mmCIF file of C-alpha atoms in Angstrom:
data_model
loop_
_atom_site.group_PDB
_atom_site.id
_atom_site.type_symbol
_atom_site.label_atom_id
_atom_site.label_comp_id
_atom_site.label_asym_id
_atom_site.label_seq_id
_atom_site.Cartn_x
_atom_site.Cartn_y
_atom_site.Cartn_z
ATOM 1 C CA UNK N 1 118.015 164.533 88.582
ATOM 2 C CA UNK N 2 114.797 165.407 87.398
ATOM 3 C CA UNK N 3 112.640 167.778 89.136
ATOM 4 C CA UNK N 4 109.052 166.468 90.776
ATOM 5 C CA UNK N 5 107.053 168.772 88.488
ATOM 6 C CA UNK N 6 108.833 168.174 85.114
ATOM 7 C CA UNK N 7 108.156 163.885 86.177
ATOM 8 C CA UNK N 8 104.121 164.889 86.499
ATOM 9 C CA UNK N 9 104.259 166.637 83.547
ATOM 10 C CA UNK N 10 106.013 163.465 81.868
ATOM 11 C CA UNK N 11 103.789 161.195 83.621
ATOM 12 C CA UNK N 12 100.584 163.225 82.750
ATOM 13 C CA UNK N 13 102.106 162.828 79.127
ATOM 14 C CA UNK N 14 102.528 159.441 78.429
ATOM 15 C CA UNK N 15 99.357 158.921 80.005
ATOM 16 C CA UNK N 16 97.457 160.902 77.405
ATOM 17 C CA UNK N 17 100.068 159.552 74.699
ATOM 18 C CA UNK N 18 99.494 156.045 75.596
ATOM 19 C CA UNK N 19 96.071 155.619 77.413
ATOM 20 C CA UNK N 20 94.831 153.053 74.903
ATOM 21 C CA UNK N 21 97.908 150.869 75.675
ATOM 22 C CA UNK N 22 97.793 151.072 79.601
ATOM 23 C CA UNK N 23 93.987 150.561 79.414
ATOM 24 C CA UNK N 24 94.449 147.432 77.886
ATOM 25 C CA UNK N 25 97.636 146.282 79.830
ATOM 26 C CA UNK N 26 95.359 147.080 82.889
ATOM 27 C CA UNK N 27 92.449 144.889 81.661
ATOM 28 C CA UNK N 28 94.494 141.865 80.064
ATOM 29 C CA UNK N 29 96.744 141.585 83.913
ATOM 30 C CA UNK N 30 93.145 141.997 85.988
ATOM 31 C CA UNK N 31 91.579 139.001 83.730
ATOM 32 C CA UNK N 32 94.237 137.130 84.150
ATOM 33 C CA UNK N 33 94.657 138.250 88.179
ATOM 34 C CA UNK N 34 91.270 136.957 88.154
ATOM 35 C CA UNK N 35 91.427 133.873 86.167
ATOM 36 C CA UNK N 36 94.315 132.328 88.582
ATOM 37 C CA UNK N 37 92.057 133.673 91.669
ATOM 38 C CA UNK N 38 88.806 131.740 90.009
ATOM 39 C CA UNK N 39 91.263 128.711 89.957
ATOM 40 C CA UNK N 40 92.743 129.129 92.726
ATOM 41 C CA UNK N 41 89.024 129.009 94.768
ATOM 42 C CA UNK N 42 87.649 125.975 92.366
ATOM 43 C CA UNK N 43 90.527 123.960 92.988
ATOM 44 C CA UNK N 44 90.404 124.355 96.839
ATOM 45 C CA UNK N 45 86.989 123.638 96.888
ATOM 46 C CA UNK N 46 86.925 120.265 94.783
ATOM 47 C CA UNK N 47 89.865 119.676 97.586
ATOM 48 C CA UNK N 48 87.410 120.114 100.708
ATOM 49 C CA UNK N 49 84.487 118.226 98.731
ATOM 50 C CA UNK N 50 86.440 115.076 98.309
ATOM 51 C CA UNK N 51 87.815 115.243 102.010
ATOM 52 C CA UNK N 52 84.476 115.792 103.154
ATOM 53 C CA UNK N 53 82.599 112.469 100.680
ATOM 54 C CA UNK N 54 85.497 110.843 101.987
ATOM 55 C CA UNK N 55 84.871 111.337 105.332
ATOM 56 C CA UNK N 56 80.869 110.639 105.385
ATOM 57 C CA UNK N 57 81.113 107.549 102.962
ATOM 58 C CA UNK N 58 83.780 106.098 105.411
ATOM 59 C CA UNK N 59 81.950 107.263 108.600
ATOM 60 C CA UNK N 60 85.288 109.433 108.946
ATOM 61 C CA UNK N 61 87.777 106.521 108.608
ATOM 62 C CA UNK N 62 89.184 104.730 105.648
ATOM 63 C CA UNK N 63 89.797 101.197 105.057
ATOM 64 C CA UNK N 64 93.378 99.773 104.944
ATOM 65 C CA UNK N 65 94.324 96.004 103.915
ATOM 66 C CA UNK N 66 97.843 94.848 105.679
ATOM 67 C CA UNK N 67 99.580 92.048 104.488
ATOM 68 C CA UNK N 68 102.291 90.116 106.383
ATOM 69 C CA UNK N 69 105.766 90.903 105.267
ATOM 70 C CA UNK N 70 107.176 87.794 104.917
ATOM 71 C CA UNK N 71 110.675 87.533 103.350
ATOM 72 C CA UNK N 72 111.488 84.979 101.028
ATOM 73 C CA UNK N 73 114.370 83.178 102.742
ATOM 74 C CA UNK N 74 111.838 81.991 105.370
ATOM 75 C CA UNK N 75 109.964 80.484 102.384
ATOM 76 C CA UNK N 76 112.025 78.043 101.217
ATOM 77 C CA UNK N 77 115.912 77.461 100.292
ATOM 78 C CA UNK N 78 117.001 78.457 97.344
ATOM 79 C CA UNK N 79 120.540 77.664 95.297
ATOM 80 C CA UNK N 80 122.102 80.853 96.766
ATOM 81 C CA UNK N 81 123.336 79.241 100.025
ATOM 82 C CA UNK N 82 126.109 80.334 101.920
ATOM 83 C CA UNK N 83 128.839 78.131 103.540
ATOM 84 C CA UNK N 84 127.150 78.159 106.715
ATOM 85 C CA UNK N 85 123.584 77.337 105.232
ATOM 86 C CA UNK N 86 125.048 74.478 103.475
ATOM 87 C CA UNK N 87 126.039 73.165 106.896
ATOM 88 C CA UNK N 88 123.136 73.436 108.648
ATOM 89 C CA UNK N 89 121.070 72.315 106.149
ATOM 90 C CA UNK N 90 123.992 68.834 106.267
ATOM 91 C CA UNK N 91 123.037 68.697 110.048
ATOM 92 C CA UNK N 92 119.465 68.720 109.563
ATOM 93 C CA UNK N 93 119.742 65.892 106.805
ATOM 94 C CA UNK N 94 121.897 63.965 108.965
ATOM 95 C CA UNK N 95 119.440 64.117 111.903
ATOM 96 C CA UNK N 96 116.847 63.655 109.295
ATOM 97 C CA UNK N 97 117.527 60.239 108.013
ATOM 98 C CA UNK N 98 119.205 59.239 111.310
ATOM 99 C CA UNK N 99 115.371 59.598 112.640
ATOM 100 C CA UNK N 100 113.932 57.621 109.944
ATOM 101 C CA UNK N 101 116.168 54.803 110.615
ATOM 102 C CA UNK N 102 114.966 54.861 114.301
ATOM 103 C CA UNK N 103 111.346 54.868 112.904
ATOM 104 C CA UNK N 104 112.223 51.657 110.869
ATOM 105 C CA UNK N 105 113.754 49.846 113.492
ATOM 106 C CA UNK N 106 111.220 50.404 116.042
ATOM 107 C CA UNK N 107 109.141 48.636 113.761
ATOM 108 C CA UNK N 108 111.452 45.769 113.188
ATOM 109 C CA UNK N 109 111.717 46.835 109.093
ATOM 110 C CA UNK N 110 114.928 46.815 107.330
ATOM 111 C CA UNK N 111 116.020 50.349 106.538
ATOM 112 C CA UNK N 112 118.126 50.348 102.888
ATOM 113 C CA UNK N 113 120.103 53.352 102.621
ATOM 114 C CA UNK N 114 120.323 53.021 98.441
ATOM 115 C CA UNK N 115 116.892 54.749 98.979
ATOM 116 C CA UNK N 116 118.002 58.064 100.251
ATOM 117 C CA UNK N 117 117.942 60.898 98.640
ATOM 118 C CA UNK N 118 120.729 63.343 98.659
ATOM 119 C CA UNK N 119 119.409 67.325 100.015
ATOM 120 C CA UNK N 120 122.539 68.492 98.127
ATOM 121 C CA UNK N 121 124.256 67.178 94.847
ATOM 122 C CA UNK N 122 127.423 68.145 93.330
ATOM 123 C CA UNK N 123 127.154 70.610 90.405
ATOM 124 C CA UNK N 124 130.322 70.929 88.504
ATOM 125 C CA UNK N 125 130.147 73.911 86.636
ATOM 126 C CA UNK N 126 130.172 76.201 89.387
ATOM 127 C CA UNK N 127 133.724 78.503 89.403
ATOM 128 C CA UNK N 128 136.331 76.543 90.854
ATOM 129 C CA UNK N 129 136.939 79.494 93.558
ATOM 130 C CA UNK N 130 134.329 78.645 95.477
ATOM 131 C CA UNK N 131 134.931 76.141 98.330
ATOM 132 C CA UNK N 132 134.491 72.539 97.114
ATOM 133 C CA UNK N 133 131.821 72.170 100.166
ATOM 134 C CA UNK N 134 129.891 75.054 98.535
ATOM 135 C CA UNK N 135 129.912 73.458 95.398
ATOM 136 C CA UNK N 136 126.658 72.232 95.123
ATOM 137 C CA UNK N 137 123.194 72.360 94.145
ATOM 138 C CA UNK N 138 119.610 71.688 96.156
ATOM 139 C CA UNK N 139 117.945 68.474 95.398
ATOM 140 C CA UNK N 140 114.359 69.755 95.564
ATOM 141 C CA UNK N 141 112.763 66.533 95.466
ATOM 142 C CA UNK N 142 114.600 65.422 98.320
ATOM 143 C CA UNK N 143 111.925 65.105 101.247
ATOM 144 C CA UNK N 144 114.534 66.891 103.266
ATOM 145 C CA UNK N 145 114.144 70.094 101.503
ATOM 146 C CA UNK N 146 110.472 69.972 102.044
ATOM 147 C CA UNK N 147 110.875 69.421 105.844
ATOM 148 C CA UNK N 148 113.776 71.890 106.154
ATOM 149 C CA UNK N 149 111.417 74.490 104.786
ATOM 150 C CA UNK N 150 109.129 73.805 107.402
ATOM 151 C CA UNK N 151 111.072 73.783 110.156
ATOM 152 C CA UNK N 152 113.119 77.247 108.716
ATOM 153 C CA UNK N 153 109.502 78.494 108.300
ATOM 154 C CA UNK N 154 108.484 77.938 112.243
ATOM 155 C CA UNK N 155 111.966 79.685 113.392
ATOM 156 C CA UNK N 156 110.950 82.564 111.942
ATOM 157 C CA UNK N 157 107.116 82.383 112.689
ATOM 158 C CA UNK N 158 108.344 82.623 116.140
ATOM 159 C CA UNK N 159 110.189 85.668 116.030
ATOM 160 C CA UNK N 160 108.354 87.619 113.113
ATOM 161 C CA UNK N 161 107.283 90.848 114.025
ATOM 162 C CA UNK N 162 104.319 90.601 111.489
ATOM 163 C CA UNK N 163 101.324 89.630 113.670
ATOM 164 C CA UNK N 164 98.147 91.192 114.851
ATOM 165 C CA UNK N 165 99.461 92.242 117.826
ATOM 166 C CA UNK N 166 102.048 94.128 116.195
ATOM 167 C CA UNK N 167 99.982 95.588 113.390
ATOM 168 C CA UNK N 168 97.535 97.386 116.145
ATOM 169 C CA UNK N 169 100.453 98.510 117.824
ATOM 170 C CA UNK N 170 101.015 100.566 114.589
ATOM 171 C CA UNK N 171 97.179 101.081 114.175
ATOM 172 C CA UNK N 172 96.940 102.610 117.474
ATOM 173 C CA UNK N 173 99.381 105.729 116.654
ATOM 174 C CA UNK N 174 96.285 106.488 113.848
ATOM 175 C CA UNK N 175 93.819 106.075 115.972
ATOM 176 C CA UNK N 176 92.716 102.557 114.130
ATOM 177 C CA UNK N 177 89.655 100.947 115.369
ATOM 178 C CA UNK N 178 87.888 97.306 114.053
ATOM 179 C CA UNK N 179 90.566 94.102 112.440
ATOM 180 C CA UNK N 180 88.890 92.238 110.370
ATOM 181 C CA UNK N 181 90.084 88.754 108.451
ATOM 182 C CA UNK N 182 90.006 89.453 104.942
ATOM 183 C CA UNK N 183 89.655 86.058 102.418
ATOM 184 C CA UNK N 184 89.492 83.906 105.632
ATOM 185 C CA UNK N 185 88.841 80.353 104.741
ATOM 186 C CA UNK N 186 85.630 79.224 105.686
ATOM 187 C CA UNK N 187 83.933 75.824 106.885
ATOM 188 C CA UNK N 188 81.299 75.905 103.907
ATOM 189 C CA UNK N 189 82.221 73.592 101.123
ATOM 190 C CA UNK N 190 83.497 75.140 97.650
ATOM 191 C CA UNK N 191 80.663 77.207 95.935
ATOM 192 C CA UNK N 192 80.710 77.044 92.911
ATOM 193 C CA UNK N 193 80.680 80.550 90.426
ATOM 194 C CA UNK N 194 77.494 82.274 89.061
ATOM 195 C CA UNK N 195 75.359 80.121 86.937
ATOM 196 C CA UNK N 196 72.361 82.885 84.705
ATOM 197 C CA UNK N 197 68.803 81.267 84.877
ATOM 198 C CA UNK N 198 67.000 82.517 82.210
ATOM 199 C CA UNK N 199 63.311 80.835 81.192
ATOM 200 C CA UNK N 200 63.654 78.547 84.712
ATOM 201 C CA UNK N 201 66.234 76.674 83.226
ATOM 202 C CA UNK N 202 70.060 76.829 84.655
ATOM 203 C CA UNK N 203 72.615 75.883 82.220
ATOM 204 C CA UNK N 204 75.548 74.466 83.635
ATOM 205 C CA UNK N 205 77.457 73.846 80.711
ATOM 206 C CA UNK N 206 78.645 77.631 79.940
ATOM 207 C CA UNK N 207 80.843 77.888 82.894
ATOM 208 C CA UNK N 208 84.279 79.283 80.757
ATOM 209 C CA UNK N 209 84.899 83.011 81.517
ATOM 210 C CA UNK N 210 83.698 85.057 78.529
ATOM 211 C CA UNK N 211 85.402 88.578 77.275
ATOM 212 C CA UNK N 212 84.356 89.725 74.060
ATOM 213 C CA UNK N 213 88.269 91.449 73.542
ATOM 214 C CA UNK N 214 90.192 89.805 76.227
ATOM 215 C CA UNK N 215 90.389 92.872 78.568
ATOM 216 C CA UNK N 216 89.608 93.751 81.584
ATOM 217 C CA UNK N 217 86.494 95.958 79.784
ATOM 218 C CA UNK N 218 85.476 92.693 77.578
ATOM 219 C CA UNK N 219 85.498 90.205 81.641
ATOM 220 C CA UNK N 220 83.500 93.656 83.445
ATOM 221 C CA UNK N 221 80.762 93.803 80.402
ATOM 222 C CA UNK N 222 80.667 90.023 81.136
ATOM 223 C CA UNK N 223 80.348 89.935 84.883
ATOM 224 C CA UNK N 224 77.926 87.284 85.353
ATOM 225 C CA UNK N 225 79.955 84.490 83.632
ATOM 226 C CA UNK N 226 82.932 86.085 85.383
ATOM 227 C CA UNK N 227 81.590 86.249 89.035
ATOM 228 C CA UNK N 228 81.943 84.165 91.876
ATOM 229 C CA UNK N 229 81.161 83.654 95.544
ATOM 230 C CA UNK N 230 83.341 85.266 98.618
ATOM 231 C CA UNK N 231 83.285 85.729 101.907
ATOM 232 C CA UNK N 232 83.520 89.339 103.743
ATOM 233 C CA UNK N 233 82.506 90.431 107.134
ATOM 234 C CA UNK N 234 79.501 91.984 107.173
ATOM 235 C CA UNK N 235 81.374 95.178 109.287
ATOM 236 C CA UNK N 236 83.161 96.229 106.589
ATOM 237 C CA UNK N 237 79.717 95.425 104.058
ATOM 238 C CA UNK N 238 77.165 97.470 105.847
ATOM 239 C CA UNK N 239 78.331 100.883 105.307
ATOM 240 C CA UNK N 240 78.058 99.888 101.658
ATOM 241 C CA UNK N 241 74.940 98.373 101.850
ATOM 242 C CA UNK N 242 71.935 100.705 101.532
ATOM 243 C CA UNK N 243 69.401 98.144 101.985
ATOM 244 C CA UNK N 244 70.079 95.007 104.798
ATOM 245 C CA UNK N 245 66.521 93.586 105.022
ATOM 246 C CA UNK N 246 66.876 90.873 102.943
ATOM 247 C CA UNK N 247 63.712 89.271 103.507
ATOM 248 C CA UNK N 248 62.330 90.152 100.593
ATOM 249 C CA UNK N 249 64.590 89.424 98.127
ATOM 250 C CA UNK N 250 63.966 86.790 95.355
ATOM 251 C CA UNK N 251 67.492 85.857 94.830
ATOM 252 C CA UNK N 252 70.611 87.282 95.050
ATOM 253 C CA UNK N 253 71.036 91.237 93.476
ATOM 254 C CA UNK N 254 73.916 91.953 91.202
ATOM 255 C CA UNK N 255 75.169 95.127 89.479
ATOM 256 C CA UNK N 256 75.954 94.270 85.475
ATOM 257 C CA UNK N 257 77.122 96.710 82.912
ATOM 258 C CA UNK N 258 74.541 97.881 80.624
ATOM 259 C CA UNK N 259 76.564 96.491 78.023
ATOM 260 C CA UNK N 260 75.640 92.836 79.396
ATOM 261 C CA UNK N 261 72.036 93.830 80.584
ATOM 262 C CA UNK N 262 71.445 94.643 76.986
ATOM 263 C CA UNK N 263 73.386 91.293 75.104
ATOM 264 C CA UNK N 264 71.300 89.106 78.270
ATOM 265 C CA UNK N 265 68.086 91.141 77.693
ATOM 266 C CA UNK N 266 68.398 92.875 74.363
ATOM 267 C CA UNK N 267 65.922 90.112 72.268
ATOM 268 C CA UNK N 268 63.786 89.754 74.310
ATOM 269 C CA UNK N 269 62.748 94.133 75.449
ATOM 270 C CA UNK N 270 63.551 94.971 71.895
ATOM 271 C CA UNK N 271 66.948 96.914 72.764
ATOM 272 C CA UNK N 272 69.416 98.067 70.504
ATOM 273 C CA UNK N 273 72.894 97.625 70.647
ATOM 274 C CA UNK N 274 75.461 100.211 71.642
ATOM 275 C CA UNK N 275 75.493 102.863 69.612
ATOM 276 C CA UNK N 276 79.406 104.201 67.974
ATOM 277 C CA UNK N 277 78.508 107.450 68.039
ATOM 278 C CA UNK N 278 79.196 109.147 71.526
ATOM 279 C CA UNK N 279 76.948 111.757 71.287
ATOM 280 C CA UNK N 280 74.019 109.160 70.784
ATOM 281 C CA UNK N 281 75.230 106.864 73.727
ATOM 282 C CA UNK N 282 73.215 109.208 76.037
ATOM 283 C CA UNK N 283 69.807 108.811 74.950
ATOM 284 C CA UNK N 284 70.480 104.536 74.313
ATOM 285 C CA UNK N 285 71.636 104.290 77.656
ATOM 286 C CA UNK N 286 68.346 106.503 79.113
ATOM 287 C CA UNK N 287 66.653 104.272 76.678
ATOM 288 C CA UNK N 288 67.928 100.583 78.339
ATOM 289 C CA UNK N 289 67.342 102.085 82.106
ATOM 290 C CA UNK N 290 63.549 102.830 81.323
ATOM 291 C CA UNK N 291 62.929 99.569 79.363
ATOM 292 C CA UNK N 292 65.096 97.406 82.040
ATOM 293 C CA UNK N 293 63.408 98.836 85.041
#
């Protein structure tokens, strides 16, 4: 083993040897000690700023859309059925046209049977190892089918677990607060979409959706042929809206791209069309806000 003194004297050694190399070594690991520290703080903060927008835009909550779960059996039939579907749906057919001959003879009309149409029909080419009872096929223009939907559709209305009552029973474990009906269907007849009146005149001819590229960019820069009426509760509006007296207004205010403010306005404030080069697209779009407003 090597004595403490002679390892000082080797230490001192290489250090005077190799000074330049361990005074670089030291400066290239305490860059990059501080480079993943300087990331390390950035990142973390960016985190806590979007929490905290998050929290004041929402008023500390955050909006969640629910959807029934409805599966598709309770929807309607389909040519998948099982032995014992195939008999129930027989039963209800049975009952079916056994109440519509009571219906016609209560009225004193003759009831011909020719006119019945069959829920099921056979269908030949299914594998011959299959029951010949499940050998068939649904008759979807049978009024049957349309009724045994229905009444399928109640059953399970009755014992889904999808309601309000049972989506605030989940809410409540988060702390949810305010339901609101989303797309509910109101009493007000249809409203038409947005018509642009430009020199007092409406046109009502140029009602087809416009995109200049068939996108979803080409419909946005084309919102106000695009747009259309809906209803929304005002709870879930006001915390968006930054101005509610609307006593003042002229009509109704819309946000358009400045893409369309400038192919809508462009002839007649004298403004210039986009520009390719990005660098320029700063100054035209500074240009458009001063000239539009």
């Amino acid at each position: 083993m090597i004595r403490p003194s002679y390892a000082v004297k080797l230490a001192r050694t290489k250090l005077h040897s190799k000074c330049g190399m361990l005074f670089a070594s030291t400066i290239v690991a305490s860059l990059l000690f501080a480079a993943l520290i300087a990331i390390i703080i950035v990142f973390t903060g960016a985190e806590k700023s979007a929490e905290m927008f998050i929290k004041k835009v929402g008023n500390d909550r955050y909006l969640v859309k629910a959807s029934p779960n409805i599966p598709n059996k309770a929807l309607g039939i389909t040519n998948n059925l099982s032995l014992e579907e195939i008999r129930e749906l027989k039963a209800f057919e049975k009952k079916y046209y056994q109440n519509l001959q009571d219906k016609y003879k209560s009225l004193g009309l003759a009831y011909d049977k020719s006119t019945e149409a069959p829920a099921l029909l056979p269908a030949s080419w299914m594998p011959d190892s299959l029951p010949e009872e499940q050998r068939v096929t649904v008759n979807f223009s049978s009024p049957v089918i349309s009724d045994f939907n229905d009444q399928q559709f109640e059953k399970y209305a009755k014992t889904a677990n999808n309601k309000l009552t049972n989506l605030k029973e989940i809410g409540s474990k988060y702390d949810a607060a305010g339901y609101y009906i989303v797309d509910k269907i109101s009493g007000l007849p249809q409203i038409p979409a947005l018509r642009l009146i430009q020199n007092d005149k409406e046109d009502f001819g140029n009602s087809n959706p416009k995109a200049d590229d068939m996108t979803t960019y080409g419909y946005y820069t084309n919102a106000i042929y695009n747009s259309n009426y809906t209803f929304t509760d005002q709870q879930l509006l006001r915390r968006y809206m930054l101005a509610t007296d609307a006593s003042r207004l002229n009509g109704i205010p819309v946000v358009v791209s400045v893409q369309e403010a400038v192919s809508l306005f462009g002839k007649k404030l004298n403004l210039e069309a986009e520009p390719a080069d990005t660098n320029q697209k700063s100054t035209w779009l500074k240009n458009v806000q001063e000239k539009l407003n």
